[in-house]
Tab-separated table of C-alpha atoms in Angstrom:
chain	number	residue	atom	x	y	z
Z	16	ALA	CA	3.058	-33.711	5.865
Z	17	GLY	CA	2.778	-33.500	2.081
Z	18	VAL	CA	0.102	-30.801	2.292
Z	19	ALA	CA	2.223	-28.824	4.767
Z	20	LYS	CA	5.255	-28.932	2.454
Z	21	THR	CA	3.174	-27.804	-0.518
Z	22	LEU	CA	1.681	-24.990	1.561
Z	23	PHE	CA	5.132	-23.877	2.717
Z	24	ARG	CA	6.365	-23.788	-0.893
Z	25	THR	CA	3.306	-21.694	-1.802
Z	26	LEU	CA	4.190	-19.215	0.948
Z	27	ALA	CA	7.797	-19.080	-0.289
Z	28	ARG	CA	6.642	-18.329	-3.849
Z	29	SER	CA	4.381	-15.508	-2.634
Z	30	ILE	CA	7.244	-13.973	-0.666
Z	31	ARG	CA	9.500	-14.257	-3.709
Z	32	ARG	CA	6.943	-12.425	-5.854
Z	33	LEU	CA	6.420	-9.686	-3.261
Z	34	ARG	CA	10.128	-9.131	-2.716
Z	35	VAL	CA	11.619	-5.990	-4.271
Z	36	GLY	CA	15.128	-4.534	-4.366
Z	37	GLY	CA	18.389	-6.299	-3.533
Z	38	ARG	CA	19.069	-9.873	-4.554
Z	39	LYS	CA	16.277	-12.179	-5.626
Z	40	GLY	CA	15.267	-15.122	-3.544
Z	41	PRO	CA	14.238	-15.609	-0.926
Z	42	VAL	CA	17.071	-17.496	0.727
Z	43	LEU	CA	15.365	-20.142	2.771
Z	44	PRO	CA	16.199	-19.975	6.484
Z	45	SER	CA	18.462	-22.188	8.523
Z	46	LYS	CA	17.068	-23.811	11.631
Z	47	SER	CA	18.988	-21.570	13.998
Z	48	THR	CA	17.661	-18.126	14.876
Z	49	SER	CA	19.568	-15.457	16.702
Z	50	SER	CA	18.058	-13.008	19.181
Z	51	SER	CA	18.052	-9.283	18.557
Z	52	THR	CA	17.407	-6.072	20.366
Z	53	THR	CA	13.890	-4.706	20.137
Z	54	SER	CA	13.440	-1.999	17.530
Z	55	SER	CA	10.732	0.570	18.207
Z	56	SER	CA	8.184	1.457	15.533
Z	57	SER	CA	8.538	4.905	14.004
Z	58	SER	CA	5.484	7.137	13.745
Z	59	SER	CA	6.298	7.523	10.047
Z	60	THR	CA	7.159	4.671	7.714
Z	61	ILE	CA	8.476	6.975	4.961
Z	62	THR	CA	11.846	8.716	5.137
Z	63	THR	CA	14.217	10.603	2.871
Z	64	THR	CA	17.262	8.721	1.638
Z	65	SER	CA	20.420	9.635	3.527
Z	66	SER	CA	24.026	8.922	2.626
Z	67	SER	CA	24.332	6.508	5.539
Z	68	SER	CA	21.268	4.456	4.683
Z	69	THR	CA	21.546	1.222	2.737
Z	70	PRO	CA	18.145	0.147	1.337
Z	71	THR	CA	18.020	-3.610	0.834
Z	72	ALA	CA	15.581	-6.216	-0.385
Z	73	GLY	CA	12.237	-6.072	1.346
Z	74	ILE	CA	8.500	-6.657	1.243
Z	75	ARG	CA	6.259	-3.630	1.554
Z	76	LEU	CA	2.888	-4.653	2.985
Z	77	ILE	CA	-0.209	-2.668	2.045
Z	78	GLU	CA	-2.749	-2.313	4.817
Z	79	PRO	CA	-5.938	-4.156	3.789
Z	80	PHE	CA	-9.254	-2.274	3.748
Z	81	ASP	CA	-12.900	-2.824	2.852
Z	82	THR	CA	-15.873	-0.799	1.631
Z	83	ARG	CA	-16.423	0.810	5.047
Z	84	VAL	CA	-13.874	3.460	4.007
Z	85	TRP	CA	-16.212	4.582	1.183
Z	86	GLY	CA	-17.400	8.134	1.842
Z	87	ASN	CA	-15.266	8.556	4.974
Z	88	GLY	CA	-12.037	10.433	5.630
Z	89	ASP	CA	-9.789	11.160	8.601
Z	90	TYR	CA	-6.272	12.043	9.704
Z	91	VAL	CA	-4.542	8.687	10.142
Z	92	PRO	CA	-0.855	7.961	10.928
Z	93	GLN	CA	0.977	5.301	8.958
Z	94	THR	CA	0.606	1.796	10.398
Z	95	SER	CA	3.966	0.117	10.950
Z	96	GLN	CA	4.795	-2.928	8.865
Z	97	LYS	CA	5.066	-5.038	12.028
Z	98	MET	CA	1.526	-4.088	13.053
Z	99	ILE	CA	0.087	-4.878	9.603
Z	100	LEU	CA	1.739	-8.287	9.845
Z	101	LYS	CA	0.484	-8.937	13.383
Z	102	ASN	CA	-3.032	-7.729	12.573
Z	103	ASN	CA	-3.423	-10.060	9.600
Z	104	LEU	CA	-1.577	-13.284	10.441
Z	105	PRO	CA	-2.547	-15.875	13.092
Z	106	GLN	CA	-1.478	-14.546	16.494
Z	107	SER	CA	-0.014	-17.906	17.479
Z	108	LEU	CA	2.775	-17.279	14.950
Z	109	PHE	CA	4.117	-14.571	17.229
Z	110	ASP	CA	4.070	-16.538	20.477
Z	111	GLY	CA	7.385	-17.275	22.170
Z	112	GLU	CA	10.742	-15.545	22.536
Z	113	SER	CA	12.119	-16.816	19.219
Z	114	ALA	CA	9.153	-15.460	17.275
Z	115	THR	CA	9.335	-12.120	19.111
Z	116	ALA	CA	13.058	-11.814	18.322
Z	117	LEU	CA	12.417	-12.541	14.647
Z	118	LEU	CA	9.584	-10.025	14.484
Z	119	ASP	CA	11.853	-7.360	15.972
Z	120	LYS	CA	14.461	-8.107	13.304
Z	121	ALA	CA	11.966	-7.909	10.432
Z	122	PRO	CA	11.719	-4.130	9.707
Z	123	CYS	CA	14.082	-2.797	7.037
Z	124	LYS	CA	14.249	0.024	4.479
Z	125	ILE	CA	13.681	-0.139	0.723
Z	126	ARG	CA	13.547	2.504	-1.978
Z	127	TYR	CA	10.072	3.699	-2.897
Z	128	GLU	CA	10.956	3.346	-6.595
Z	129	ASP	CA	11.633	-0.368	-6.116
Z	130	VAL	CA	7.929	-0.828	-5.365
Z	131	TYR	CA	6.497	1.836	-7.684
Z	132	PRO	CA	8.704	2.654	-10.715
Z	133	GLN	CA	6.899	5.978	-11.252
Z	134	MET	CA	8.547	7.150	-8.007
Z	135	LYS	CA	12.035	6.912	-9.517
Z	136	GLY	CA	14.230	9.764	-8.353
Z	137	SER	CA	11.943	10.678	-5.433
Z	138	GLY	CA	14.685	10.005	-2.891
Z	139	LEU	CA	12.159	8.415	-0.540
Z	140	GLU	CA	12.554	5.231	1.432
Z	141	LEU	CA	9.829	2.985	2.790
Z	142	GLU	CA	9.690	0.844	5.874
Z	143	ALA	CA	9.414	-2.782	4.758
Z	144	LEU	CA	9.953	-6.289	6.097
Z	145	ASP	CA	13.011	-8.434	5.506
Z	146	PRO	CA	11.729	-11.334	3.356
Z	147	ASP	CA	14.279	-13.798	4.736
Z	148	VAL	CA	13.274	-12.982	8.322
Z	149	LEU	CA	9.607	-13.306	7.382
Z	150	MET	CA	10.327	-16.700	5.869
Z	151	ARG	CA	12.060	-17.792	9.077
Z	152	LEU	CA	9.074	-16.629	11.103
Z	153	LEU	CA	6.675	-18.693	8.998
Z	154	LYS	CA	8.996	-21.686	9.094
Z	155	LEU	CA	9.149	-21.406	12.887
Z	156	GLY	CA	5.362	-21.540	12.973
Z	157	PHE	CA	5.361	-24.779	10.989
Z	158	GLU	CA	7.995	-26.241	13.302
Z	159	LYS	CA	5.786	-25.358	16.285
Z	160	GLY	CA	3.014	-27.367	14.686
Z	161	GLU	CA	0.700	-24.593	13.502
Z	162	SER	CA	-2.503	-25.942	11.970
Z	163	LEU	CA	-2.965	-26.097	8.225
Z	164	GLN	CA	-5.866	-23.679	8.608
Z	165	GLU	CA	-3.497	-21.024	9.985
Z	166	GLY	CA	-1.069	-21.767	7.158
Z	167	PHE	CA	-3.817	-21.295	4.597
Z	168	GLY	CA	-4.714	-18.028	6.335
Z	169	ALA	CA	-1.136	-16.803	5.887
Z	170	ALA	CA	-1.154	-17.888	2.227
Z	171	HIS	CA	-4.409	-16.009	1.613
Z	172	PHE	CA	-3.021	-12.839	3.208
Z	173	LEU	CA	0.129	-12.917	1.044
Z	174	SER	CA	-1.951	-13.596	-2.074
Z	175	THR	CA	-4.137	-10.610	-1.201
Z	176	GLN	CA	-0.989	-8.506	-0.914
Z	177	GLU	CA	-0.103	-9.381	-4.505
Z	178	GLU	CA	-3.544	-8.208	-5.622
Z	179	LEU	CA	-3.344	-4.977	-3.614
Z	180	ARG	CA	0.054	-4.139	-5.069
Z	181	SER	CA	-1.237	-4.647	-8.610
Z	182	CYS	CA	-4.036	-2.144	-7.850
Z	183	THR	CA	-1.883	0.553	-6.207
Z	184	SER	CA	-0.231	3.678	-7.599
Z	185	ALA	CA	1.887	6.416	-6.033
Z	186	HIS	CA	3.076	9.880	-7.035
Z	187	LEU	CA	5.184	12.596	-5.401
Z	188	THR	CA	4.521	16.252	-6.287
Z	189	LYS	CA	6.993	19.047	-5.440
Z	190	GLY	CA	8.884	16.624	-3.229
Z	191	ILE	CA	6.353	17.029	-0.411
Z	192	VAL	CA	2.900	15.760	-1.447
Z	193	LEU	CA	2.856	11.975	-1.541
Z	194	ILE	CA	-0.369	10.474	-2.858
Z	195	GLU	CA	-0.932	6.743	-2.846
Z	196	GLY	CA	-4.105	5.090	-4.112
Z	197	THR	CA	-5.313	1.493	-3.888
Z	198	SER	CA	-8.493	-0.078	-5.260
Z	199	ILE	CA	-10.452	-3.231	-4.499
Z	200	PRO	CA	-13.345	-4.772	-6.479
Z	201	VAL	CA	-16.729	-4.556	-4.796
Z	202	ALA	CA	-19.251	-6.225	-7.082
Z	203	SER	CA	-20.126	-7.044	-10.654
Z	204	SER	CA	-23.671	-7.073	-11.971
Z	205	GLN	CA	-25.066	-8.338	-15.234
Z	206	ARG	CA	-28.161	-6.978	-16.923
Z	207	PRO	CA	-29.531	-7.749	-20.379
Z	208	ASP	CA	-28.148	-4.468	-21.722
Z	209	LYS	CA	-24.732	-4.336	-20.013
Z	210	THR	CA	-22.383	-5.530	-17.292
Z	211	THR	CA	-21.074	-3.147	-14.638
Z	212	SER	CA	-18.181	-3.504	-12.201
Z	213	THR	CA	-17.942	-1.450	-9.011
Z	214	PHE	CA	-14.696	-0.622	-7.222
Z	215	CYS	CA	-13.820	1.031	-3.936
Z	216	TYR	CA	-10.575	2.986	-3.700
Z	217	ARG	CA	-8.585	4.388	-0.793
Z	218	ILE	CA	-6.477	7.543	-1.135
Z	219	SER	CA	-3.616	8.451	1.201
Z	220	ILE	CA	-2.357	12.053	1.092
Z	221	GLU	CA	0.818	12.628	3.095
Z	222	ASN	CA	3.080	15.608	3.728
Z	223	VAL	CA	6.635	14.238	3.506
Z	224	GLY	CA	8.203	17.701	3.528
Z	225	LYS	CA	10.122	19.292	6.386
Z	226	GLU	CA	8.727	22.825	6.600
Z	227	GLU	CA	5.929	23.348	4.097
Z	228	THR	CA	2.248	22.988	4.980
Z	229	PHE	CA	-0.554	22.576	2.454
Z	230	MET	CA	-4.318	22.327	2.207
Z	231	LEU	CA	-6.426	20.462	-0.310
Z	232	LEU	CA	-8.911	22.771	-2.004
Z	233	GLY	CA	-10.386	20.664	-4.796
Z	234	ARG	CA	-10.125	17.585	-6.963
Z	235	HIS	CA	-10.210	16.485	-10.594
Z	236	TRP	CA	-10.938	12.903	-11.662
Z	237	GLU	CA	-11.123	10.970	-14.907
Z	238	ILE	CA	-12.428	7.402	-14.931
Z	239	PHE	CA	-11.181	5.415	-17.908
Z	240	ASP	CA	-12.790	2.147	-19.019
Z	241	GLU	CA	-10.183	0.053	-20.820
Z	242	GLY	CA	-12.793	-2.271	-22.281
Z	243	LEU	CA	-14.469	0.681	-24.011
Z	244	ASP	CA	-11.150	2.517	-24.539
Z	245	LYS	CA	-12.555	5.839	-23.394
Z	246	VAL	CA	-13.112	8.147	-20.427
Z	247	ILE	CA	-16.584	7.362	-19.108
Z	248	ALA	CA	-16.820	9.882	-16.243
Z	249	THR	CA	-15.148	13.118	-15.197
Z	250	VAL	CA	-15.159	15.164	-11.998
Z	251	PRO	CA	-14.404	18.765	-13.081
Z	252	LYS	CA	-11.180	20.357	-11.887
Z	253	GLY	CA	-11.699	22.396	-8.740
Z	254	SER	CA	-14.657	20.380	-7.449
Z	255	PRO	CA	-14.542	21.212	-3.731
Z	256	GLY	CA	-12.740	18.999	-1.226
Z	257	VAL	CA	-12.904	15.236	-0.766
Z	258	VAL	CA	-15.761	13.433	1.048
Z	259	GLY	CA	-16.712	16.713	2.738
Z	260	HIS	CA	-13.175	17.551	3.899
Z	261	ARG	CA	-10.477	20.029	2.930
Z	262	PRO	CA	-7.565	18.478	4.807
Z	263	PHE	CA	-4.738	20.682	6.080
Z	264	LEU	CA	-1.438	18.837	6.435
Z	265	SER	CA	1.689	19.882	8.312
Z	266	PRO	CA	4.978	17.982	7.853
Z	267	GLY	CA	4.398	14.332	8.751
Z	268	GLY	CA	0.612	14.659	8.524
Z	269	ARG	CA	-1.490	12.144	6.612
Z	270	PHE	CA	-5.138	12.148	5.517
Z	271	VAL	CA	-6.879	9.008	4.245
Z	272	TYR	CA	-10.294	8.709	2.629
Z	273	GLY	CA	-12.302	6.273	0.538
Z	274	SER	CA	-14.641	6.541	-2.415
Z	275	GLY	CA	-15.748	4.460	-5.401
Z	276	ALA	CA	-16.134	4.176	-9.155
Z	277	GLU	CA	-18.128	2.092	-11.633
Z	278	LEU	CA	-17.018	0.680	-14.984
Z	279	GLU	CA	-19.080	-0.752	-17.798
Z	280	THR	CA	-16.475	-3.504	-18.245
Z	281	ASN	CA	-14.183	-5.136	-15.675
Z	282	LYS	CA	-10.961	-3.184	-16.190
Z	283	GLY	CA	-9.887	0.440	-16.177
Z	284	HIS	CA	-8.287	3.112	-14.026
Z	285	ILE	CA	-9.012	6.360	-12.216
Z	286	GLY	CA	-6.603	9.265	-11.971
Z	287	GLY	CA	-6.403	13.034	-11.860
Z	288	SER	CA	-5.179	15.637	-9.429
Z	289	PHE	CA	-5.860	17.537	-6.225
Z	290	GLN	CA	-5.794	21.316	-6.224
Z	291	MET	CA	-3.564	22.410	-3.353
Z	292	VAL	CA	-2.411	25.617	-1.723
Z	293	MET	CA	0.995	25.544	-0.024
Z	294	ASN	CA	2.441	27.813	2.634
Z	295	SER	CA	6.245	27.814	2.596
Z	296	GLN	CA	8.415	29.278	5.340
Z	297	ASP	CA	11.293	29.544	2.854
Z	298	SER	CA	9.337	32.089	0.830
Z	299	GLY	CA	8.276	34.203	3.787
Z	300	GLY	CA	4.963	32.482	4.346
Z	301	THR	CA	3.571	33.207	0.887
Z	302	GLU	CA	0.957	30.901	-0.589
Z	303	GLU	CA	1.309	28.932	-3.812
Z	304	GLU	CA	-1.445	27.033	-5.597
Z	305	PHE	CA	-0.555	23.875	-7.525
Z	306	ASP	CA	-1.886	20.514	-8.715
Z	307	ALA	CA	-0.812	17.365	-6.888
Z	308	ILE	CA	-0.922	14.469	-9.331
Z	309	VAL	CA	-2.835	11.277	-8.624
Z	310	SER	CA	-1.157	8.587	-10.720
Z	311	PRO	CA	-3.767	6.321	-12.399
Z	312	ILE	CA	-5.071	3.744	-9.923
Z	313	PRO	CA	-5.757	0.394	-11.620
Z	314	LEU	CA	-9.310	-0.918	-11.370
Z	315	HIS	CA	-9.638	-4.615	-12.126
Z	316	GLU	CA	-10.957	-7.901	-10.829
Z	317	PRO	CA	-8.618	-10.300	-8.985
Z	318	THR	CA	-6.343	-12.401	-11.176
Z	319	ALA	CA	-5.246	-15.898	-10.299
Z	320	THR	CA	-1.658	-16.336	-9.140
Z	321	SER	CA	0.235	-19.553	-9.397
């Protein structure tokens, strides 16, 4: 019982740290849970702020990934927050009518800038999960007698979310090109002459506009090693495509690919831009070339969280 209480407090602290926007907390749940109508998942988890919307506190989950994305790219729709949760927590947590009702109540909206300050003024909202509802769902699992192993699995997932958020950046260019990048450490090696750290990163390029279409023509990268305080590698501006692709994106389209970088120390970042060409109906179908900014993506080893 003592271990279970400690584990539950650990989960509560992780949720508190992941929570953005609205009041701080979380407010721990009461024992009663009310049913709700089922809410369908939208094909897009990013919307433009409207006058009737009221973004609240929420937790924005980042879909986990591994090195299999390295060198690959494809057109991939956004995964709903509910599906990320279901795909990464013990399935027994979602058994029963009470758990299903809570899961249906979980989705909410938050402002993009609450998660990534560099997105301030973007006017975009993100699908997120209500932290209080998530806490009730976890508490329900403990009341149903979930094993400690499943509880530790949930704690590990939430801890991983903290790491992923610390290694993620986002930037919006021209109000239509949304680029989000996330890195994970792969390996560190030590040789007599130096130590190297390898990282894999995933890039999401999404068209959040309403009419414009665009195509990626080229890329420009700079890899900065903070331990050496200098740029250690550069991909020249205009280098063709990404992982063999030149994605073309209509409104709502999203392309995701993975690649990697190596540092001589264990901390740095990678950033740059993509060279784009846009076709706008508002301007009679004329083409415009521009750079879509990739905000520096942090590269670092995991840090312990208390």
